[in-house]
Tab-separated table of C-alpha atoms in Angstrom:
chain	number	residue	atom	x	y	z
W	6	UNK	CA	68.460	180.550	-105.753
W	7	UNK	CA	69.163	182.036	-109.182
W	8	UNK	CA	67.883	180.558	-112.463
W	9	UNK	CA	68.536	181.924	-115.971
W	10	UNK	CA	69.310	181.064	-119.575
W	11	UNK	CA	72.408	183.252	-120.057
W	12	UNK	CA	74.131	183.811	-116.727
W	13	UNK	CA	73.805	184.373	-112.991
W	14	UNK	CA	75.849	186.911	-111.018
W	15	UNK	CA	75.718	187.362	-107.241
W	16	UNK	CA	77.621	190.195	-105.566
W	17	UNK	CA	77.851	188.244	-102.315
W	18	UNK	CA	77.148	184.751	-101.102
W	19	UNK	CA	74.432	182.400	-102.332
W	20	UNK	CA	72.224	180.076	-100.301
W	21	UNK	CA	70.509	177.481	-102.410
W	22	UNK	CA	71.892	177.306	-105.916
W	23	UNK	CA	72.626	178.882	-109.278
W	24	UNK	CA	71.575	177.172	-112.518
W	25	UNK	CA	72.024	178.429	-116.080
W	26	UNK	CA	72.965	177.481	-119.617
W	27	UNK	CA	75.778	180.049	-119.603
W	28	UNK	CA	77.852	180.862	-116.513
W	29	UNK	CA	77.446	181.281	-112.759
W	30	UNK	CA	79.412	183.780	-110.658
W	31	UNK	CA	79.186	184.228	-106.897
W	32	UNK	CA	81.554	186.674	-105.177
W	33	UNK	CA	80.972	185.120	-101.752
W	34	UNK	CA	80.349	181.724	-100.201
W	35	UNK	CA	77.932	179.255	-101.809
W	36	UNK	CA	76.005	176.666	-99.802
W	37	UNK	CA	73.143	174.376	-100.710
W	38	UNK	CA	72.759	172.726	-104.094
W	39	UNK	CA	75.694	174.646	-105.565
W	40	UNK	CA	76.232	175.791	-109.160
W	41	UNK	CA	75.038	174.087	-112.360
W	42	UNK	CA	75.856	175.336	-115.865
W	43	UNK	CA	76.940	174.362	-119.357
W	44	UNK	CA	79.726	176.947	-119.423
W	45	UNK	CA	81.558	177.936	-116.244
W	46	UNK	CA	81.009	178.128	-112.487
W	47	UNK	CA	83.051	180.512	-110.331
W	48	UNK	CA	82.846	180.917	-106.549
W	49	UNK	CA	84.774	183.784	-104.954
W	50	UNK	CA	84.548	182.248	-101.479
W	51	UNK	CA	83.975	178.729	-100.184
W	52	UNK	CA	81.582	176.077	-101.487
W	53	UNK	CA	79.412	173.572	-99.684
W	54	UNK	CA	77.638	171.630	-102.391
W	55	UNK	CA	78.259	170.761	-106.032
W	56	UNK	CA	79.776	172.526	-109.024
W	57	UNK	CA	78.846	170.892	-112.335
W	58	UNK	CA	79.772	172.331	-115.743
W	59	UNK	CA	80.858	171.262	-119.194
W	60	UNK	CA	83.695	173.782	-119.168
W	61	UNK	CA	85.239	175.252	-116.011
W	62	UNK	CA	84.727	175.091	-112.239
W	63	UNK	CA	86.687	177.415	-109.916
W	64	UNK	CA	86.515	177.817	-106.124
W	65	UNK	CA	88.647	180.538	-104.511
W	66	UNK	CA	88.521	179.091	-100.982
W	67	UNK	CA	87.767	175.775	-99.257
W	68	UNK	CA	85.290	173.309	-100.717
W	69	UNK	CA	83.153	170.561	-99.232
W	70	UNK	CA	81.384	168.541	-101.886
W	71	UNK	CA	82.129	167.858	-105.542
W	72	UNK	CA	83.388	169.457	-108.738
W	73	UNK	CA	82.242	167.794	-111.977
W	74	UNK	CA	83.242	168.936	-115.467
W	75	UNK	CA	84.485	167.928	-118.892
W	76	UNK	CA	87.225	170.577	-118.834
W	77	UNK	CA	88.949	171.966	-115.722
W	78	UNK	CA	88.240	171.850	-111.981
W	79	UNK	CA	90.245	174.082	-109.626
W	80	UNK	CA	90.096	174.671	-105.873
W	81	UNK	CA	92.384	177.176	-104.154
W	82	UNK	CA	91.604	175.983	-100.619
W	83	UNK	CA	91.190	172.618	-98.931
W	84	UNK	CA	88.904	170.171	-100.726
W	85	UNK	CA	86.806	167.678	-98.751
W	86	UNK	CA	85.117	165.565	-101.404
W	87	UNK	CA	86.023	164.794	-104.991
W	88	UNK	CA	86.893	166.259	-108.379
W	89	UNK	CA	85.943	164.396	-111.579
W	90	UNK	CA	86.733	165.545	-115.127
W	91	UNK	CA	87.922	164.456	-118.551
W	92	UNK	CA	90.565	167.199	-118.494
W	93	UNK	CA	92.441	168.608	-115.487
W	94	UNK	CA	91.816	168.629	-111.733
W	95	UNK	CA	93.835	171.133	-109.709
W	96	UNK	CA	93.959	171.824	-105.966
W	97	UNK	CA	96.332	174.469	-104.617
W	98	UNK	CA	95.945	173.102	-101.078
W	99	UNK	CA	95.037	169.755	-99.503
W	100	UNK	CA	92.677	167.203	-101.041
W	101	UNK	CA	90.872	164.839	-98.707
W	102	UNK	CA	88.972	162.536	-100.990
W	103	UNK	CA	89.255	161.649	-104.685
W	104	UNK	CA	90.653	163.253	-107.820
W	105	UNK	CA	89.639	161.434	-111.003
W	106	UNK	CA	90.595	162.665	-114.477
W	107	UNK	CA	91.490	161.353	-117.897
W	108	UNK	CA	94.442	163.728	-118.346
W	109	UNK	CA	95.907	165.263	-115.154
W	110	UNK	CA	95.423	165.514	-111.397
W	111	UNK	CA	97.450	167.981	-109.336
W	112	UNK	CA	97.270	168.555	-105.580
W	113	UNK	CA	99.469	170.183	-102.962
W	114	UNK	CA	98.867	167.151	-100.734
W	115	UNK	CA	96.452	164.242	-100.871
W	116	UNK	CA	94.661	161.995	-98.415
W	117	UNK	CA	92.711	159.591	-100.568
W	118	UNK	CA	93.207	158.652	-104.221
W	119	UNK	CA	94.315	160.133	-107.540
W	120	UNK	CA	93.282	158.409	-110.779
W	121	UNK	CA	94.461	159.787	-114.159
W	122	UNK	CA	97.034	159.408	-116.927
W	123	UNK	CA	99.281	161.813	-114.955
W	124	UNK	CA	99.037	162.309	-111.180
W	125	UNK	CA	101.053	164.952	-109.333
W	126	UNK	CA	100.776	165.231	-105.563
W	127	UNK	CA	102.837	166.558	-102.683
W	128	UNK	CA	102.661	164.308	-99.643
W	129	UNK	CA	100.305	161.444	-100.490
W	130	UNK	CA	98.496	159.244	-97.988
W	131	UNK	CA	96.568	156.707	-99.987
W	132	UNK	CA	97.019	155.760	-103.636
W	133	UNK	CA	98.093	157.169	-106.991
W	134	UNK	CA	96.924	155.163	-110.010
W	135	UNK	CA	98.003	156.300	-113.476
W	136	UNK	CA	100.560	156.034	-116.244
W	137	UNK	CA	102.837	158.599	-114.539
W	138	UNK	CA	102.722	159.241	-110.779
W	139	UNK	CA	104.776	161.979	-109.099
W	140	UNK	CA	104.801	162.714	-105.361
W	141	UNK	CA	106.992	163.848	-102.493
W	142	UNK	CA	106.444	161.483	-99.549
W	143	UNK	CA	104.048	158.590	-100.174
W	144	UNK	CA	102.338	156.634	-97.401
W	145	UNK	CA	100.550	154.003	-99.426
W	146	UNK	CA	100.757	152.845	-103.048
W	147	UNK	CA	101.934	154.234	-106.370
W	148	UNK	CA	100.682	152.068	-109.239
W	149	UNK	CA	101.662	153.089	-112.751
W	150	UNK	CA	104.048	152.812	-115.671
W	151	UNK	CA	106.424	155.443	-114.197
W	152	UNK	CA	106.519	156.297	-110.478
W	153	UNK	CA	108.613	159.148	-109.065
W	154	UNK	CA	108.829	160.023	-105.357
W	155	UNK	CA	111.189	161.445	-102.771
W	156	UNK	CA	110.305	158.698	-100.295
W	157	UNK	CA	107.781	155.851	-100.253
W	158	UNK	CA	106.516	154.271	-97.044
W	159	UNK	CA	104.535	151.594	-98.810
W	160	UNK	CA	104.723	150.026	-102.266
W	161	UNK	CA	105.649	151.598	-105.631
W	162	UNK	CA	104.416	149.220	-108.345
W	163	UNK	CA	105.502	150.170	-111.841
W	164	UNK	CA	107.683	149.347	-114.782
W	165	UNK	CA	109.995	152.250	-113.867
W	166	UNK	CA	110.030	153.448	-110.247
W	167	UNK	CA	112.390	156.177	-109.052
W	168	UNK	CA	112.725	157.027	-105.366
W	169	UNK	CA	115.222	159.583	-104.064
W	170	UNK	CA	115.632	157.713	-100.780
W	171	UNK	CA	115.268	154.301	-102.413
W	172	UNK	CA	117.891	152.121	-104.051
W	173	UNK	CA	120.124	152.647	-107.071
W	174	UNK	CA	122.709	149.940	-107.749
W	175	UNK	CA	124.938	148.727	-110.558
W	176	UNK	CA	125.519	144.973	-110.676
W	177	UNK	CA	128.092	142.977	-112.633
W	178	UNK	CA	127.571	139.222	-112.601
W	179	UNK	CA	128.100	135.978	-114.450
W	180	UNK	CA	125.667	133.128	-114.989
W	181	UNK	CA	125.373	129.771	-116.689
W	182	UNK	CA	123.800	131.593	-119.662
W	183	UNK	CA	126.287	134.407	-120.235
W	184	UNK	CA	129.615	135.092	-118.601
W	185	UNK	CA	129.262	138.884	-118.519
W	186	UNK	CA	126.081	140.702	-117.446
W	187	UNK	CA	125.427	144.257	-116.288
W	188	UNK	CA	122.258	145.267	-114.435
W	189	UNK	CA	120.901	148.577	-113.160
W	190	UNK	CA	118.560	148.246	-110.175
W	191	UNK	CA	116.459	151.180	-109.036
W	192	UNK	CA	113.261	151.767	-107.096
W	193	UNK	CA	112.029	151.801	-103.517
W	194	UNK	CA	113.525	150.272	-100.429
W	195	UNK	CA	111.667	146.989	-100.929
W	196	UNK	CA	110.432	146.948	-104.563
W	197	UNK	CA	112.725	147.562	-107.528
W	198	UNK	CA	113.021	147.523	-111.312
W	199	UNK	CA	116.065	146.032	-113.017
W	200	UNK	CA	117.423	146.613	-116.531
W	201	UNK	CA	119.808	143.883	-117.704
W	202	UNK	CA	122.230	143.552	-120.609
W	203	UNK	CA	124.385	140.479	-121.189
W	204	UNK	CA	127.161	139.469	-123.554
W	205	UNK	CA	128.791	136.074	-123.851
W	206	UNK	CA	132.513	136.127	-124.669
W	207	UNK	CA	132.325	132.421	-123.843
W	208	UNK	CA	130.360	131.902	-127.095
W	209	UNK	CA	132.633	134.088	-129.271
W	210	UNK	CA	130.309	137.101	-129.014
W	211	UNK	CA	127.668	135.425	-131.177
W	212	UNK	CA	124.773	136.655	-129.030
W	213	UNK	CA	123.730	139.261	-126.506
W	214	UNK	CA	120.608	139.800	-124.408
W	215	UNK	CA	118.490	142.719	-123.189
W	216	UNK	CA	116.000	142.317	-120.367
W	217	UNK	CA	113.656	143.964	-117.895
W	218	UNK	CA	112.466	142.714	-114.523
W	219	UNK	CA	110.739	143.599	-111.257
W	220	UNK	CA	111.475	142.234	-107.816
W	221	UNK	CA	111.585	142.615	-104.067
W	222	UNK	CA	114.431	143.417	-101.664
W	223	UNK	CA	114.433	141.845	-98.182
W	224	UNK	CA	117.055	143.053	-95.649
W	225	UNK	CA	118.341	140.377	-93.255
W	226	UNK	CA	120.017	142.413	-90.552
W	227	UNK	CA	122.705	144.988	-91.297
W	228	UNK	CA	124.885	142.886	-93.627
W	229	UNK	CA	122.806	140.250	-95.403
W	230	UNK	CA	119.911	140.690	-97.826
W	231	UNK	CA	117.816	138.692	-100.281
W	232	UNK	CA	116.556	139.823	-103.693
W	233	UNK	CA	113.845	137.872	-105.525
W	234	UNK	CA	112.701	138.915	-108.994
W	235	UNK	CA	111.211	137.885	-112.333
W	236	UNK	CA	113.000	138.920	-115.531
W	237	UNK	CA	112.063	138.739	-119.198
W	238	UNK	CA	114.836	139.019	-121.817
W	239	UNK	CA	115.316	138.645	-125.532
W	240	UNK	CA	118.415	136.879	-126.806
W	241	UNK	CA	119.694	138.486	-130.014
W	242	UNK	CA	122.270	137.461	-132.581
W	243	UNK	CA	125.143	139.922	-132.997
W	244	UNK	CA	125.137	139.293	-136.765
W	245	UNK	CA	121.420	139.898	-137.394
W	246	UNK	CA	119.664	141.057	-134.196
W	247	UNK	CA	116.348	141.837	-135.905
W	248	UNK	CA	116.000	138.689	-137.991
W	249	UNK	CA	113.453	135.924	-137.455
W	250	UNK	CA	116.102	134.033	-135.486
W	251	UNK	CA	115.537	136.536	-132.662
W	252	UNK	CA	111.902	135.507	-132.087
W	253	UNK	CA	112.431	134.271	-128.548
W	254	UNK	CA	111.811	135.060	-124.898
W	255	UNK	CA	113.952	134.101	-121.923
W	256	UNK	CA	111.906	134.098	-118.700
W	257	UNK	CA	113.784	133.834	-115.412
W	258	UNK	CA	112.882	133.545	-111.742
W	259	UNK	CA	115.916	134.557	-109.692
W	260	UNK	CA	116.911	134.479	-106.040
W	261	UNK	CA	120.026	136.242	-104.721
W	262	UNK	CA	121.603	136.117	-101.280
W	263	UNK	CA	123.863	139.123	-100.764
W	264	UNK	CA	126.498	140.170	-98.251
W	265	UNK	CA	127.275	143.858	-97.770
W	266	UNK	CA	131.084	144.127	-97.631
W	267	UNK	CA	131.031	147.937	-97.495
W	268	UNK	CA	128.250	150.545	-97.791
W	269	UNK	CA	128.664	150.664	-101.592
W	270	UNK	CA	130.009	147.160	-102.258
W	271	UNK	CA	128.286	143.788	-101.920
W	272	UNK	CA	128.729	140.270	-103.265
W	273	UNK	CA	125.837	137.963	-104.117
W	274	UNK	CA	125.033	134.525	-105.481
W	275	UNK	CA	121.934	132.462	-105.990
W	276	UNK	CA	119.874	130.047	-108.075
W	277	UNK	CA	117.755	130.783	-111.124
W	278	UNK	CA	115.083	128.885	-112.974
W	279	UNK	CA	115.000	129.580	-116.687
W	280	UNK	CA	112.520	128.984	-119.495
W	281	UNK	CA	113.538	129.835	-123.070
W	282	UNK	CA	110.683	130.110	-125.579
W	283	UNK	CA	111.492	130.190	-129.315
W	284	UNK	CA	109.345	130.531	-132.433
W	285	UNK	CA	110.452	129.615	-135.932
W	286	UNK	CA	114.072	128.622	-136.483
W	287	UNK	CA	116.173	129.753	-133.472
W	288	UNK	CA	119.666	131.086	-134.001
W	289	UNK	CA	121.110	128.928	-131.210
W	290	UNK	CA	120.619	125.305	-130.199
W	291	UNK	CA	120.569	126.242	-126.503
W	292	UNK	CA	121.759	129.004	-124.178
W	293	UNK	CA	123.450	127.114	-121.360
W	294	UNK	CA	126.126	124.488	-120.897
W	295	UNK	CA	123.910	122.807	-118.288
W	296	UNK	CA	121.455	120.059	-119.170
W	297	UNK	CA	117.982	121.215	-120.224
W	298	UNK	CA	114.527	119.745	-120.684
W	299	UNK	CA	113.017	120.517	-124.073
W	300	UNK	CA	109.455	120.464	-125.427
W	301	UNK	CA	108.649	121.165	-129.086
W	302	UNK	CA	105.471	122.145	-130.888
W	303	UNK	CA	104.591	122.735	-134.529
W	304	UNK	CA	106.505	125.996	-134.811
W	305	UNK	CA	107.698	126.588	-131.263
W	306	UNK	CA	109.995	125.157	-128.632
W	307	UNK	CA	110.613	125.659	-124.933
W	308	UNK	CA	113.676	124.694	-122.921
W	309	UNK	CA	113.775	124.966	-119.137
W	310	UNK	CA	116.476	124.305	-116.573
W	311	UNK	CA	117.799	125.400	-113.156
W	312	UNK	CA	120.823	127.680	-113.281
W	313	UNK	CA	122.968	129.961	-111.152
W	314	UNK	CA	124.521	133.407	-111.002
W	315	UNK	CA	127.084	135.248	-108.890
W	316	UNK	CA	128.425	138.776	-108.944
W	317	UNK	CA	129.116	142.075	-107.223
W	318	UNK	CA	126.913	145.087	-106.506
W	319	UNK	CA	128.102	148.673	-106.365
């Protein structure tokens, strides 16, 4: 073991540990307790133990144990264990365990879990949890605001999920609410995000809507499929879209039965259940020509009704 106030330097390997207020450097393998410092820990070989520092931890070869810091953790070889930091965790090879950071996790491949604002992995078996998740092939779960992957064998759960081998479709459909609607669906093979815009020439272009939803895709053989999703939209007046008359929310639960006519062309139809919440003085008496049930409060109102939609998918 080596103990000092300023720094510890070992020309070869270390058995036991290095502890200092400054920095620790070992040009060979380190086994035992590991390295503890307030500044930086650097291992020129492999590590079996713990690296703990306020600043920087670096391992040039494989590691079995843990890296703990407030700044940066880096392992050039395979890591069996975990990396925890407020800054950045980096692994040039495989990680079998956990990477937890406030800012960024990066690994060549991962078996386990990444938890940070931004997670970047190669092939991932396990889970990525963060605001932005990026991976190649995922066997497990991506949970975040934005998910990006080449292929997901599992579930991508996010507001925006992009999968190279997933689905990307443009839909044009009509409903009891608006005659003309356009939707962009994208995501994995079974879970998708949809962006919707609608315009009603049937009401003299007095209103339009913008919405966002998430849903699931269920194949039924080679030709038929079912999509089920939940969508939230805001209905806006074309004259004054940002006035108090636009204080509303249209919530929809939708089911669609589709038939694949050709590889890039399908037709679909299905029921919807709609709830329109308004606050203040709404710009429109109601959104549909169908009968609705209405409930009013002091300064709010809700209308709900079953509806329908039908369209084509490209």
